[in-house]
């Protein structure tokens, strides 16, 4: 009996073996080695979008709300009457010495400086006053500069005339040379020639007279040319 049971198990085992052999021969090949994992390739950087989208765009120079706003204003040309040869470092008075003084008041009193100053102290003070670089208040009247020159002497011409009158000829010449509009001011040109004659510079005075005789319509230049 035991022999019959053992024989049955042997036959069953043999049948299973034959079925396995048939599956191997007729079925797909079996993988006997471990499965290799394929790495996931990284995205190609060359295919990526190089330009940022509108939502991603960033200003290279972001403007802060606290940045100052730059405004440009038109600068007025300086008044020729403000020129001079002295400042506070060279013996002059303050650049703001006329602050709060009406221009009409300055124009009215400047020609009234005394012709003769016996006191050396007053003479030095007058020299400092007439030669100081100082801001002149603007003219409230809305007139062109040419119209102002035709109507009355310029302040710088008045200062030159006062310097000549009190005998400061060299100082008057220096103030004329420091005036950028000296060739456009008829009275200042005349004072320049007079100043040269007072200083015994006949050659310089005559050269200026011949240069201006056809340029300025004034009998003074005809007389100067005849004198020369």
PDB file of C-alpha atoms in Angstrom:
ATOM      1  CA  UNK A   1       0.000   0.000   0.000  1.00  0.00           C
ATOM      2  CA  UNK A   2       2.791   2.326   0.837  1.00  0.00           C
ATOM      3  CA  UNK A   3       4.390   1.410  -2.417  1.00  0.00           C
ATOM      4  CA  UNK A   4       1.257   2.395  -4.328  1.00  0.00           C
ATOM      5  CA  UNK A   5       1.101   5.802  -2.586  1.00  0.00           C
ATOM      6  CA  UNK A   6       4.723   6.507  -3.307  1.00  0.00           C
ATOM      7  CA  UNK A   7       4.305   5.566  -6.913  1.00  0.00           C
ATOM      8  CA  UNK A   8       1.327   7.945  -7.240  1.00  0.00           C
ATOM      9  CA  UNK A   9       3.342  10.881  -5.844  1.00  0.00           C
ATOM     10  CA  UNK A  10       6.153  10.108  -8.224  1.00  0.00           C
ATOM     11  CA  UNK A  11       3.829  10.147 -11.200  1.00  0.00           C
ATOM     12  CA  UNK A  12       2.278  13.462 -10.039  1.00  0.00           C
ATOM     13  CA  UNK A  13       5.707  15.057  -9.643  1.00  0.00           C
ATOM     14  CA  UNK A  14       6.736  13.816 -13.082  1.00  0.00           C
ATOM     15  CA  UNK A  15       3.566  15.301 -14.606  1.00  0.00           C
ATOM     16  CA  UNK A  16       4.268  18.705 -12.987  1.00  0.00           C
ATOM     17  CA  UNK A  17       7.806  18.628 -14.293  1.00  0.00           C
ATOM     18  CA  UNK A  18       6.644  17.929 -17.832  1.00  0.00           C
ATOM     19  CA  UNK A  19       4.095  20.798 -17.665  1.00  0.00           C
ATOM     20  CA  UNK A  20       6.826  23.239 -16.469  1.00  0.00           C
ATOM     21  CA  UNK A  21       9.071  22.100 -19.338  1.00  0.00           C
ATOM     22  CA  UNK A  22       6.275  22.726 -21.851  1.00  0.00           C
ATOM     23  CA  UNK A  23       5.648  26.222 -20.416  1.00  0.00           C
ATOM     24  CA  UNK A  24       9.315  27.100 -20.720  1.00  0.00           C
ATOM     25  CA  UNK A  25       9.608  25.866 -24.286  1.00  0.00           C
ATOM     26  CA  UNK A  26       6.352  27.367 -25.602  1.00  0.00           C
ATOM     27  CA  UNK A  27       5.992  30.515 -23.445  1.00  0.00           C
ATOM     28  CA  UNK A  28       7.949  33.832 -23.479  1.00  0.00           C
ATOM     29  CA  UNK A  29      11.564  33.747 -22.307  1.00  0.00           C
ATOM     30  CA  UNK A  30      12.091  34.120 -18.611  1.00  0.00           C
ATOM     31  CA  UNK A  31      14.321  36.987 -17.276  1.00  0.00           C
ATOM     32  CA  UNK A  32      17.000  35.448 -15.099  1.00  0.00           C
ATOM     33  CA  UNK A  33      18.833  38.731 -14.289  1.00  0.00           C
ATOM     34  CA  UNK A  34      17.549  41.644 -12.139  1.00  0.00           C
ATOM     35  CA  UNK A  35      15.510  44.298 -13.990  1.00  0.00           C
ATOM     36  CA  UNK A  36      17.541  47.409 -14.860  1.00  0.00           C
ATOM     37  CA  UNK A  37      15.958  50.706 -14.046  1.00  0.00           C
ATOM     38  CA  UNK A  38      16.056  53.336 -16.825  1.00  0.00           C
ATOM     39  CA  UNK A  39      17.041  56.784 -15.417  1.00  0.00           C
ATOM     40  CA  UNK A  40      14.665  59.614 -16.092  1.00  0.00           C
ATOM     41  CA  UNK A  41      16.445  62.109 -18.401  1.00  0.00           C
ATOM     42  CA  UNK A  42      16.687  65.741 -17.222  1.00  0.00           C
ATOM     43  CA  UNK A  43      14.924  68.364 -19.365  1.00  0.00           C
ATOM     44  CA  UNK A  44      17.095  69.965 -22.018  1.00  0.00           C
ATOM     45  CA  UNK A  45      18.131  73.395 -20.802  1.00  0.00           C
ATOM     46  CA  UNK A  46      18.320  74.641 -24.397  1.00  0.00           C
ATOM     47  CA  UNK A  47      14.597  73.992 -24.801  1.00  0.00           C
ATOM     48  CA  UNK A  48      13.652  76.018 -21.764  1.00  0.00           C
ATOM     49  CA  UNK A  49      12.154  79.490 -22.212  1.00  0.00           C
ATOM     50  CA  UNK A  50      14.865  82.081 -21.739  1.00  0.00           C
ATOM     51  CA  UNK A  51      12.652  85.152 -21.755  1.00  0.00           C
ATOM     52  CA  UNK A  52      10.540  85.708 -18.659  1.00  0.00           C
ATOM     53  CA  UNK A  53       6.813  85.888 -19.017  1.00  0.00           C
ATOM     54  CA  UNK A  54       5.105  89.235 -18.384  1.00  0.00           C
ATOM     55  CA  UNK A  55       4.220  88.064 -14.889  1.00  0.00           C
ATOM     56  CA  UNK A  56       7.842  87.100 -14.251  1.00  0.00           C
ATOM     57  CA  UNK A  57       9.449  90.222 -15.768  1.00  0.00           C
ATOM     58  CA  UNK A  58      11.396  92.244 -13.221  1.00  0.00           C
ATOM     59  CA  UNK A  59      12.554  95.832 -13.687  1.00  0.00           C
ATOM     60  CA  UNK A  60      16.354  95.929 -13.745  1.00  0.00           C
ATOM     61  CA  UNK A  61      16.249  99.301 -11.959  1.00  0.00           C
ATOM     62  CA  UNK A  62      13.247  99.182  -9.698  1.00  0.00           C
ATOM     63  CA  UNK A  63      12.074 102.654  -8.651  1.00  0.00           C
ATOM     64  CA  UNK A  64      11.472 103.166  -5.001  1.00  0.00           C
ATOM     65  CA  UNK A  65       8.621 105.312  -3.798  1.00  0.00           C
ATOM     66  CA  UNK A  66      11.187 107.277  -1.801  1.00  0.00           C
ATOM     67  CA  UNK A  67      13.386 108.153  -4.804  1.00  0.00           C
ATOM     68  CA  UNK A  68      13.614 111.948  -5.317  1.00  0.00           C
ATOM     69  CA  UNK A  69      11.846 113.431  -8.320  1.00  0.00           C
ATOM     70  CA  UNK A  70      14.154 115.543 -10.500  1.00  0.00           C
ATOM     71  CA  UNK A  71      12.666 118.745 -11.865  1.00  0.00           C
ATOM     72  CA  UNK A  72      14.379 121.191 -14.215  1.00  0.00           C
ATOM     73  CA  UNK A  73      13.827 124.925 -13.872  1.00  0.00           C
ATOM     74  CA  UNK A  74      14.926 127.680 -16.219  1.00  0.00           C
ATOM     75  CA  UNK A  75      17.784 129.692 -14.768  1.00  0.00           C
ATOM     76  CA  UNK A  76      17.682 133.415 -15.278  1.00  0.00           C
ATOM     77  CA  UNK A  77      20.848 135.062 -16.556  1.00  0.00           C
ATOM     78  CA  UNK A  78      22.712 136.983 -13.855  1.00  0.00           C
ATOM     79  CA  UNK A  79      22.096 140.718 -13.600  1.00  0.00           C
ATOM     80  CA  UNK A  80      25.132 142.647 -14.939  1.00  0.00           C
ATOM     81  CA  UNK A  81      24.720 145.041 -12.025  1.00  0.00           C
ATOM     82  CA  UNK A  82      25.725 142.257  -9.636  1.00  0.00           C
ATOM     83  CA  UNK A  83      29.294 141.968 -10.939  1.00  0.00           C
ATOM     84  CA  UNK A  84      32.272 143.281  -9.034  1.00  0.00           C
ATOM     85  CA  UNK A  85      35.913 142.687  -8.192  1.00  0.00           C
ATOM     86  CA  UNK A  86      35.685 142.180  -4.415  1.00  0.00           C
ATOM     87  CA  UNK A  87      34.018 139.525  -2.285  1.00  0.00           C
ATOM     88  CA  UNK A  88      34.007 138.885   1.454  1.00  0.00           C
ATOM     89  CA  UNK A  89      37.371 137.104   1.222  1.00  0.00           C
ATOM     90  CA  UNK A  90      39.081 139.976  -0.595  1.00  0.00           C
ATOM     91  CA  UNK A  91      37.801 142.934   1.401  1.00  0.00           C
ATOM     92  CA  UNK A  92      34.324 143.336  -0.053  1.00  0.00           C
ATOM     93  CA  UNK A  93      30.987 143.467   1.704  1.00  0.00           C
ATOM     94  CA  UNK A  94      28.403 140.677   1.890  1.00  0.00           C
ATOM     95  CA  UNK A  95      26.963 139.258  -1.320  1.00  0.00           C
ATOM     96  CA  UNK A  96      23.524 139.782   0.262  1.00  0.00           C
ATOM     97  CA  UNK A  97      24.110 143.391   1.268  1.00  0.00           C
ATOM     98  CA  UNK A  98      21.163 144.567  -0.876  1.00  0.00           C
ATOM     99  CA  UNK A  99      18.726 141.940   0.440  1.00  0.00           C
ATOM    100  CA  UNK A 100      15.370 143.533   1.231  1.00  0.00           C
ATOM    101  CA  UNK A 101      16.301 146.827  -0.471  1.00  0.00           C
ATOM    102  CA  UNK A 102      14.106 147.890  -3.397  1.00  0.00           C
ATOM    103  CA  UNK A 103      16.026 148.198  -6.638  1.00  0.00           C
ATOM    104  CA  UNK A 104      14.550 151.634  -7.301  1.00  0.00           C
ATOM    105  CA  UNK A 105      16.002 152.844  -3.990  1.00  0.00           C
ATOM    106  CA  UNK A 106      19.485 151.624  -4.970  1.00  0.00           C
ATOM    107  CA  UNK A 107      19.256 153.229  -8.408  1.00  0.00           C
ATOM    108  CA  UNK A 108      18.161 156.517  -6.882  1.00  0.00           C
ATOM    109  CA  UNK A 109      20.809 156.778  -4.142  1.00  0.00           C
ATOM    110  CA  UNK A 110      23.874 155.306  -5.900  1.00  0.00           C
ATOM    111  CA  UNK A 111      24.465 158.412  -8.084  1.00  0.00           C
ATOM    112  CA  UNK A 112      24.228 160.598  -4.967  1.00  0.00           C
ATOM    113  CA  UNK A 113      27.449 159.353  -3.439  1.00  0.00           C
ATOM    114  CA  UNK A 114      29.607 162.419  -2.654  1.00  0.00           C
ATOM    115  CA  UNK A 115      32.058 163.512  -5.333  1.00  0.00           C
ATOM    116  CA  UNK A 116      34.703 164.328  -2.749  1.00  0.00           C
ATOM    117  CA  UNK A 117      35.447 162.198   0.274  1.00  0.00           C
ATOM    118  CA  UNK A 118      37.973 163.881   2.543  1.00  0.00           C
ATOM    119  CA  UNK A 119      37.892 161.078   5.093  1.00  0.00           C
ATOM    120  CA  UNK A 120      40.106 158.071   4.181  1.00  0.00           C
ATOM    121  CA  UNK A 121      37.672 155.822   6.051  1.00  0.00           C
ATOM    122  CA  UNK A 122      34.705 156.991   3.973  1.00  0.00           C
ATOM    123  CA  UNK A 123      36.785 156.672   0.816  1.00  0.00           C
ATOM    124  CA  UNK A 124      37.643 153.039   1.618  1.00  0.00           C
ATOM    125  CA  UNK A 125      34.021 152.306   2.475  1.00  0.00           C
ATOM    126  CA  UNK A 126      32.821 153.812  -0.818  1.00  0.00           C
ATOM    127  CA  UNK A 127      35.381 151.717  -2.708  1.00  0.00           C
ATOM    128  CA  UNK A 128      34.165 148.524  -1.014  1.00  0.00           C
ATOM    129  CA  UNK A 129      30.541 149.418  -1.686  1.00  0.00           C
ATOM    130  CA  UNK A 130      31.096 150.114  -5.388  1.00  0.00           C
ATOM    131  CA  UNK A 131      33.321 147.089  -6.088  1.00  0.00           C
ATOM    132  CA  UNK A 132      31.553 144.384  -4.079  1.00  0.00           C
ATOM    133  CA  UNK A 133      30.011 141.427  -5.899  1.00  0.00           C
ATOM    134  CA  UNK A 134      26.426 141.573  -4.628  1.00  0.00           C
ATOM    135  CA  UNK A 135      23.053 140.278  -5.730  1.00  0.00           C
ATOM    136  CA  UNK A 136      20.931 143.110  -7.094  1.00  0.00           C
ATOM    137  CA  UNK A 137      17.158 142.825  -6.497  1.00  0.00           C
ATOM    138  CA  UNK A 138      15.202 142.243  -9.728  1.00  0.00           C
ATOM    139  CA  UNK A 139      13.477 145.123 -11.447  1.00  0.00           C
ATOM    140  CA  UNK A 140       9.720 144.864 -10.717  1.00  0.00           C
ATOM    141  CA  UNK A 141       8.905 146.605 -13.988  1.00  0.00           C
ATOM    142  CA  UNK A 142       8.487 144.125 -16.836  1.00  0.00           C
ATOM    143  CA  UNK A 143      10.778 145.756 -19.360  1.00  0.00           C
ATOM    144  CA  UNK A 144      13.476 144.331 -21.562  1.00  0.00           C
ATOM    145  CA  UNK A 145      17.097 144.955 -20.634  1.00  0.00           C
ATOM    146  CA  UNK A 146      17.627 147.022 -23.771  1.00  0.00           C
ATOM    147  CA  UNK A 147      14.699 149.243 -22.831  1.00  0.00           C
ATOM    148  CA  UNK A 148      16.153 149.662 -19.351  1.00  0.00           C
ATOM    149  CA  UNK A 149      19.490 150.761 -20.806  1.00  0.00           C
ATOM    150  CA  UNK A 150      17.777 153.281 -23.068  1.00  0.00           C
ATOM    151  CA  UNK A 151      15.703 154.679 -20.207  1.00  0.00           C
ATOM    152  CA  UNK A 152      18.431 155.081 -17.573  1.00  0.00           C
ATOM    153  CA  UNK A 153      22.071 154.204 -16.885  1.00  0.00           C
ATOM    154  CA  UNK A 154      22.782 150.661 -15.800  1.00  0.00           C
ATOM    155  CA  UNK A 155      23.854 150.132 -12.207  1.00  0.00           C
ATOM    156  CA  UNK A 156      27.311 148.976 -13.227  1.00  0.00           C
ATOM    157  CA  UNK A 157      27.774 152.130 -15.346  1.00  0.00           C
ATOM    158  CA  UNK A 158      26.702 154.261 -12.380  1.00  0.00           C
ATOM    159  CA  UNK A 159      29.239 152.493 -10.165  1.00  0.00           C
ATOM    160  CA  UNK A 160      32.028 153.066 -12.697  1.00  0.00           C
ATOM    161  CA  UNK A 161      31.115 156.755 -12.955  1.00  0.00           C
ATOM    162  CA  UNK A 162      31.195 157.142  -9.152  1.00  0.00           C
ATOM    163  CA  UNK A 163      34.610 155.455  -8.943  1.00  0.00           C
ATOM    164  CA  UNK A 164      35.991 157.849 -11.551  1.00  0.00           C
ATOM    165  CA  UNK A 165      34.514 160.848  -9.777  1.00  0.00           C
ATOM    166  CA  UNK A 166      36.184 160.082  -6.451  1.00  0.00           C
ATOM    167  CA  UNK A 167      39.495 159.400  -8.227  1.00  0.00           C
ATOM    168  CA  UNK A 168      39.613 155.574  -8.193  1.00  0.00           C
ATOM    169  CA  UNK A 169      40.532 155.262 -11.880  1.00  0.00           C
ATOM    170  CA  UNK A 170      42.241 151.875 -11.679  1.00  0.00           C
ATOM    171  CA  UNK A 171      39.350 150.397  -9.699  1.00  0.00           C
ATOM    172  CA  UNK A 172      36.946 151.750 -12.340  1.00  0.00           C
ATOM    173  CA  UNK A 173      38.939 150.056 -15.124  1.00  0.00           C
ATOM    174  CA  UNK A 174      38.895 146.739 -13.239  1.00  0.00           C
ATOM    175  CA  UNK A 175      35.126 146.929 -12.805  1.00  0.00           C
ATOM    176  CA  UNK A 176      34.658 147.616 -16.534  1.00  0.00           C
ATOM    177  CA  UNK A 177      36.792 144.595 -17.419  1.00  0.00           C
ATOM    178  CA  UNK A 178      34.773 142.412 -15.026  1.00  0.00           C
ATOM    179  CA  UNK A 179      31.461 143.311 -16.705  1.00  0.00           C
ATOM    180  CA  UNK A 180      30.437 140.687 -19.309  1.00  0.00           C
ATOM    181  CA  UNK A 181      28.045 143.104 -21.064  1.00  0.00           C
ATOM    182  CA  UNK A 182      30.547 145.957 -21.382  1.00  0.00           C
ATOM    183  CA  UNK A 183      30.406 145.913 -25.211  1.00  0.00           C
ATOM    184  CA  UNK A 184      26.602 146.141 -25.208  1.00  0.00           C
ATOM    185  CA  UNK A 185      26.274 149.091 -22.834  1.00  0.00           C
ATOM    186  CA  UNK A 186      26.791 152.415 -24.705  1.00  0.00           C
ATOM    187  CA  UNK A 187      27.352 154.436 -21.530  1.00  0.00           C
ATOM    188  CA  UNK A 188      29.832 151.898 -20.189  1.00  0.00           C
ATOM    189  CA  UNK A 189      31.792 152.062 -23.461  1.00  0.00           C
ATOM    190  CA  UNK A 190      31.940 155.839 -23.195  1.00  0.00           C
ATOM    191  CA  UNK A 191      33.095 155.630 -19.566  1.00  0.00           C
ATOM    192  CA  UNK A 192      35.796 153.190 -20.638  1.00  0.00           C
ATOM    193  CA  UNK A 193      37.278 155.714 -23.094  1.00  0.00           C
ATOM    194  CA  UNK A 194      37.022 158.522 -20.550  1.00  0.00           C
ATOM    195  CA  UNK A 195      38.732 156.326 -17.985  1.00  0.00           C
ATOM    196  CA  UNK A 196      41.584 155.607 -20.410  1.00  0.00           C
ATOM    197  CA  UNK A 197      42.029 159.324 -21.082  1.00  0.00           C
ATOM    198  CA  UNK A 198      42.001 160.107 -17.347  1.00  0.00           C
ATOM    199  CA  UNK A 199      44.678 157.466 -16.889  1.00  0.00           C
ATOM    200  CA  UNK A 200      46.764 159.086 -19.666  1.00  0.00           C
ATOM    201  CA  UNK A 201      46.321 156.089 -21.974  1.00  0.00           C
ATOM    202  CA  UNK A 202      45.679 158.024 -25.178  1.00  0.00           C
ATOM    203  CA  UNK A 203      46.564 155.096 -27.433  1.00  0.00           C
ATOM    204  CA  UNK A 204      44.045 152.797 -25.769  1.00  0.00           C
ATOM    205  CA  UNK A 205      41.360 155.492 -25.755  1.00  0.00           C
ATOM    206  CA  UNK A 206      41.783 156.292 -29.458  1.00  0.00           C
ATOM    207  CA  UNK A 207      41.818 152.617 -30.436  1.00  0.00           C
ATOM    208  CA  UNK A 208      38.500 152.152 -28.647  1.00  0.00           C
ATOM    209  CA  UNK A 209      37.081 155.329 -30.209  1.00  0.00           C
ATOM    210  CA  UNK A 210      37.913 154.201 -33.759  1.00  0.00           C
ATOM    211  CA  UNK A 211      36.463 150.773 -33.006  1.00  0.00           C
ATOM    212  CA  UNK A 212      33.158 152.214 -31.812  1.00  0.00           C
ATOM    213  CA  UNK A 213      32.626 155.199 -34.152  1.00  0.00           C
ATOM    214  CA  UNK A 214      30.622 153.195 -36.721  1.00  0.00           C
ATOM    215  CA  UNK A 215      29.033 150.958 -34.152  1.00  0.00           C
ATOM    216  CA  UNK A 216      27.480 153.434 -31.727  1.00  0.00           C
ATOM    217  CA  UNK A 217      25.420 156.392 -32.915  1.00  0.00           C
ATOM    218  CA  UNK A 218      26.573 159.069 -30.482  1.00  0.00           C
ATOM    219  CA  UNK A 219      28.240 162.451 -31.016  1.00  0.00           C
ATOM    220  CA  UNK A 220      30.726 161.574 -28.277  1.00  0.00           C
ATOM    221  CA  UNK A 221      32.507 159.121 -30.580  1.00  0.00           C
ATOM    222  CA  UNK A 222      32.809 161.693 -33.355  1.00  0.00           C
ATOM    223  CA  UNK A 223      34.393 164.103 -30.903  1.00  0.00           C
ATOM    224  CA  UNK A 224      36.733 161.387 -29.630  1.00  0.00           C
ATOM    225  CA  UNK A 225      37.868 160.523 -33.164  1.00  0.00           C
ATOM    226  CA  UNK A 226      38.499 164.213 -33.943  1.00  0.00           C
ATOM    227  CA  UNK A 227      40.524 164.512 -30.749  1.00  0.00           C
ATOM    228  CA  UNK A 228      42.593 161.488 -31.694  1.00  0.00           C
TER     229      UNK A 228
END
